[in-house]
Short mmCIF file of C-alpha atoms in Angstrom, two decimals:
data_model
loop_
_atom_site.label_atom_id
_atom_site.label_comp_id
_atom_site.label_asym_id
_atom_site.label_seq_id
_atom_site.Cartn_x
_atom_site.Cartn_y
_atom_site.Cartn_z
CA MET A 16 10.83 -24.28 13.08
CA SER A 17 10.55 -21.53 10.43
CA ILE A 18 8.79 -22.22 7.13
CA GLU A 19 9.41 -20.11 4.03
CA TYR A 20 6.51 -19.15 1.76
CA LEU A 21 6.37 -17.87 -1.81
CA LYS A 22 4.05 -14.98 -1.09
CA VAL A 23 1.75 -13.57 1.56
CA ASN A 24 -1.40 -11.48 1.15
CA ILE A 25 -2.64 -9.55 4.17
CA TYR A 26 -6.25 -8.29 4.33
CA ASP A 27 -8.21 -6.12 6.73
CA THR A 28 -11.55 -7.08 8.27
CA ARG A 29 -13.38 -5.94 5.12
CA ASN A 30 -11.23 -8.16 2.88
CA ASN A 31 -9.36 -5.19 1.41
CA LEU A 32 -5.78 -6.06 0.51
CA ILE A 33 -3.34 -4.20 2.76
CA LEU A 34 -0.07 -5.72 1.59
CA ALA A 35 1.33 -8.41 -0.71
CA SER A 36 4.89 -9.53 -0.05
CA THR A 37 7.29 -12.27 -1.13
CA GLN A 38 9.27 -12.04 2.12
CA CYS A 39 7.46 -13.94 4.83
CA SER A 40 8.12 -16.71 7.34
CA VAL A 41 5.94 -18.60 9.81
CA ASN A 42 7.20 -19.73 13.19
CA GLU A 43 4.75 -22.41 14.30
CA GLU A 44 6.34 -22.83 17.74
CA GLU A 45 5.91 -19.13 18.59
CA GLU A 46 2.68 -18.95 16.53
CA THR A 47 3.76 -15.86 14.60
CA ILE A 48 4.06 -14.67 11.01
CA VAL A 49 6.89 -12.26 10.23
CA VAL A 50 6.64 -10.16 7.06
CA THR A 51 9.63 -8.13 5.87
CA THR A 52 8.46 -4.86 4.31
CA ASP A 53 9.25 -1.15 4.22
CA LYS A 54 5.51 -0.39 4.15
CA THR A 55 5.01 -0.81 7.87
CA ASP A 56 3.06 2.46 8.02
CA LEU A 57 0.11 0.54 6.53
CA PHE A 58 -0.37 -1.27 9.86
CA GLU A 59 -1.33 -0.40 13.42
CA LYS A 60 -0.40 -2.32 16.54
CA PHE A 61 -3.09 -4.81 17.65
CA GLN A 62 -4.82 -4.47 14.26
CA PHE A 63 -6.77 -7.63 13.34
CA VAL A 64 -5.82 -9.07 9.93
CA ARG A 65 -6.56 -12.05 7.71
CA VAL A 66 -3.63 -13.71 5.97
CA GLU A 67 -3.26 -15.91 2.89
CA LEU A 68 0.05 -17.75 2.64
CA LEU A 69 0.89 -18.95 -0.87
CA THR A 70 3.12 -22.01 -1.30
CA ASP A 71 4.03 -24.05 -4.36
CA GLN A 72 1.40 -26.55 -3.21
CA GLY A 73 -1.47 -24.11 -2.67
CA VAL A 74 -2.74 -21.68 -0.05
CA GLN A 75 -2.88 -21.66 3.75
CA GLN A 76 -5.29 -19.40 5.64
CA ALA A 77 -4.59 -17.60 8.92
CA GLU A 78 -6.00 -14.88 11.17
CA GLY A 79 -4.35 -12.83 13.88
CA PHE A 80 -3.36 -9.41 15.10
CA VAL A 81 -0.34 -7.19 14.60
CA ARG A 82 1.92 -7.79 17.60
CA LEU A 83 5.07 -5.90 16.67
CA ILE A 84 6.02 -3.26 14.10
CA VAL A 85 9.68 -2.52 13.36
CA MET A 86 9.55 0.73 11.40
CA ARG A 87 10.33 0.26 7.69
CA SER A 88 11.59 -3.22 8.40
CA GLN A 89 9.04 -5.84 9.43
CA VAL A 90 5.61 -6.65 10.84
CA SER A 91 5.02 -9.50 13.26
CA ILE A 92 1.54 -11.04 13.38
CA ALA A 93 0.43 -13.19 16.32
CA LEU A 94 -1.71 -16.07 15.10
CA ALA A 95 -5.19 -16.51 16.53
CA LYS A 96 -6.16 -19.05 13.89
CA PHE A 97 -3.94 -21.01 11.49
CA GLU A 98 -5.12 -23.64 9.02
CA GLY A 99 -2.05 -25.80 8.55
CA GLU A 100 -3.53 -27.82 5.71
CA VAL A 101 -2.85 -26.48 2.23
CA GLU A 102 -5.84 -25.64 0.08
CA GLU A 103 -4.77 -26.80 -3.37
CA ARG A 104 -5.31 -24.38 -6.23
CA ARG A 105 -4.22 -24.11 -9.83
CA GLN A 106 -1.09 -22.14 -10.61
CA PHE A 107 -3.24 -19.08 -11.31
CA LEU A 108 -6.57 -18.71 -9.56
CA LYS A 109 -9.17 -17.40 -12.02
CA VAL A 110 -12.31 -15.47 -11.05
CA PRO A 111 -15.29 -14.30 -13.14
CA CYS A 112 -15.77 -10.55 -13.51
CA GLU A 113 -17.31 -7.90 -15.76
CA ILE A 114 -14.79 -5.11 -16.26
CA GLN A 115 -15.56 -2.73 -19.11
CA GLN A 116 -12.74 -1.00 -20.95
CA ASP A 117 -11.94 0.65 -24.29
CA LEU A 118 -8.96 -0.22 -26.48
CA LEU A 119 -7.44 2.81 -28.18
CA GLU A 120 -4.55 1.03 -29.86
CA VAL A 121 -2.85 -2.35 -30.15
CA GLN A 122 0.32 -3.84 -31.61
CA VAL A 123 0.27 -6.47 -34.36
CA ASN A 124 3.58 -8.00 -35.48
CA GLY A 125 5.41 -5.12 -33.85
CA GLN A 126 3.36 -2.48 -35.70
CA GLU A 127 1.28 0.00 -33.72
CA ILE A 128 -2.35 0.27 -34.83
CA LYS A 129 -4.54 3.13 -33.56
CA PHE A 130 -8.31 2.74 -33.84
CA GLU A 131 -10.43 5.51 -35.33
CA LYS A 132 -12.95 4.91 -32.54
CA PRO A 133 -12.38 3.28 -29.14
CA VAL A 134 -13.01 -0.47 -29.29
CA PRO A 135 -15.13 -1.65 -26.32
CA ILE A 136 -14.20 -4.82 -24.46
CA ILE A 137 -15.60 -6.65 -21.43
CA VAL A 138 -13.22 -8.67 -19.28
CA ARG A 139 -15.12 -11.88 -18.44
CA ASN A 140 -12.59 -13.55 -16.14
CA ILE A 141 -9.14 -12.72 -14.84
CA SER A 142 -6.20 -14.28 -13.00
CA LEU A 143 -2.61 -13.39 -12.17
CA GLY A 144 -1.61 -15.03 -15.44
CA GLY A 145 -4.10 -13.57 -17.88
CA MET A 146 -7.71 -12.80 -18.75
CA LEU A 147 -10.57 -13.55 -21.11
CA PHE A 148 -12.29 -10.58 -22.74
CA SER A 149 -15.00 -10.18 -25.36
CA SER A 150 -15.30 -7.50 -28.04
CA PRO A 151 -17.24 -6.67 -31.20
CA ALA A 152 -13.90 -6.24 -33.03
CA LEU A 153 -11.98 -9.06 -34.73
CA LEU A 154 -8.38 -9.06 -33.48
CA GLU A 155 -5.51 -11.25 -34.64
CA LEU A 156 -3.79 -13.98 -32.68
CA GLY A 157 -0.65 -12.48 -31.16
CA THR A 158 -2.12 -8.97 -30.85
CA ARG A 159 -0.66 -7.06 -27.91
CA GLY A 160 -2.26 -4.24 -25.95
CA GLN A 161 -3.00 -2.89 -22.49
CA ILE A 162 -5.94 -2.12 -20.24
CA THR A 163 -6.12 0.15 -17.21
CA PHE A 164 -6.80 -1.74 -13.97
CA MET A 165 -8.56 0.42 -11.37
CA GLU A 166 -8.95 -1.95 -8.42
CA GLY A 167 -5.86 -0.91 -6.47
CA LYS A 168 -5.03 2.30 -4.63
CA ARG A 169 -4.10 3.90 -7.95
CA PRO A 170 -4.61 2.96 -11.62
CA CYS A 171 -2.10 0.55 -13.14
CA TYR A 172 -1.61 -1.06 -16.55
CA LEU A 173 -2.05 -4.71 -17.50
CA PHE A 174 -0.19 -5.60 -20.70
CA PHE A 175 -1.65 -8.57 -22.59
CA ASN A 176 -0.92 -10.86 -25.51
CA ILE A 177 -3.81 -12.64 -27.29
CA VAL A 178 -3.12 -16.39 -27.36
CA ARG A 179 -6.61 -17.69 -28.21
CA VAL A 180 -9.44 -16.39 -30.42
CA GLU A 181 -13.08 -17.55 -30.14
CA ASP A 182 -15.32 -16.56 -33.06
CA TYR A 183 -19.11 -16.51 -32.49
CA SER A 184 -19.96 -14.27 -35.44
CA THR A 185 -21.67 -16.96 -37.54
CA PRO A 186 -25.28 -18.13 -36.87
CA GLU A 187 -24.27 -21.77 -36.32
CA LYS A 188 -22.06 -20.87 -33.37
CA GLU A 189 -23.99 -20.19 -30.18
CA LYS A 190 -22.59 -17.47 -27.96
CA PRO A 191 -21.87 -18.21 -24.29
CA ALA A 192 -24.69 -17.27 -21.91
CA GLY A 193 -24.92 -13.52 -21.37
CA GLU A 194 -22.46 -12.67 -24.13
CA ILE A 195 -23.30 -9.66 -26.33
CA TYR A 196 -20.18 -9.56 -28.51
CA ASP A 197 -19.09 -11.81 -31.37
CA TYR A 198 -15.49 -12.44 -30.33
CA ARG A 199 -13.71 -13.65 -27.21
CA TYR A 200 -9.98 -13.55 -26.58
CA GLY A 201 -7.83 -15.55 -24.19
CA CYS A 202 -4.82 -13.48 -23.14
CA GLN A 203 -1.60 -13.82 -21.19
CA PHE A 204 -0.25 -10.93 -19.12
CA GLU A 205 3.25 -9.61 -19.76
CA MET A 206 5.60 -7.31 -17.84
CA LEU A 207 3.38 -6.75 -14.80
CA SER A 208 4.74 -4.07 -12.47
CA ASP A 209 4.89 -4.73 -8.71
CA ASP A 210 1.92 -2.37 -8.17
CA ALA A 211 -0.09 -4.09 -10.92
CA GLU A 212 0.65 -7.55 -9.54
CA THR A 213 -0.27 -6.48 -6.01
CA ALA A 214 -3.55 -4.88 -7.12
CA LEU A 215 -4.46 -7.83 -9.33
CA CYS A 216 -3.55 -10.35 -6.64
CA GLY A 217 -5.73 -8.55 -4.10
CA PHE A 218 -8.68 -8.37 -6.49
CA VAL A 219 -8.49 -12.03 -7.52
CA PHE A 220 -8.22 -13.46 -4.02
CA GLN A 221 -10.87 -11.11 -2.63
CA GLU A 222 -13.33 -12.06 -5.38
CA ASP A 223 -12.57 -15.74 -4.80
CA ALA A 224 -13.15 -15.35 -1.06
CA VAL A 225 -16.53 -13.70 -1.71
CA ARG A 226 -17.48 -16.45 -4.16
CA ARG A 227 -16.51 -19.23 -1.73
CA ARG A 228 -18.48 -17.62 1.10
CA LYS A 229 -21.57 -17.36 -1.11
CA LYS A 230 -21.19 -21.01 -2.09
CA LYS A 231 -20.85 -22.01 1.57
CA TYR A 232 -24.01 -20.10 2.55
CA GLN A 233 -25.93 -21.72 -0.31
CA TYR A 234 -25.14 -25.13 1.13
CA LEU A 235 -26.24 -23.98 4.59
CA ASP A 236 -29.58 -22.78 3.17
#
């Protein structure tokens, strides 16, 4: 029986994302995962990998080794470990972070606005759907802009639209713990390229894996 999945993320032994693909099937009888991709040069035969299989219900985890490579066509992974139960997650997994950037310009109501000086921001959390960032500058609801995301193999752009504004500039409003800026902005991402989505997906799931391992070890202590 072959099961279709929405997306697969393949990691190396150091939890670095090797490949993200929407073309994947699992054959439970033969205990294999087959990924259709033209990026087969990223793999080596017998290479050990960790796999996250994304379904509309959540995520399944697997481990195995590369059994077969069909050049520029597909990679077959023999399963050494497969967790059949789905780990339920929200539509977009969100992880905390501290990514510092500068905004040089934004768009408001279709009009381009260039700042006289770069406006600093700190991305506080991020997901495949959007992010929360803080800044000393007051920006309008609906403001659009972009940041440069550096976590992949090469820089890519994340285009955002501000959908929520949090104002902590008055004395009666207490800032969140560790916050140094007066304003926070909830944003949705728009027009993500394939490279941007792959890099962001790898970052989010890797950070979540690290966080879950730390939590597990805390319980063991």
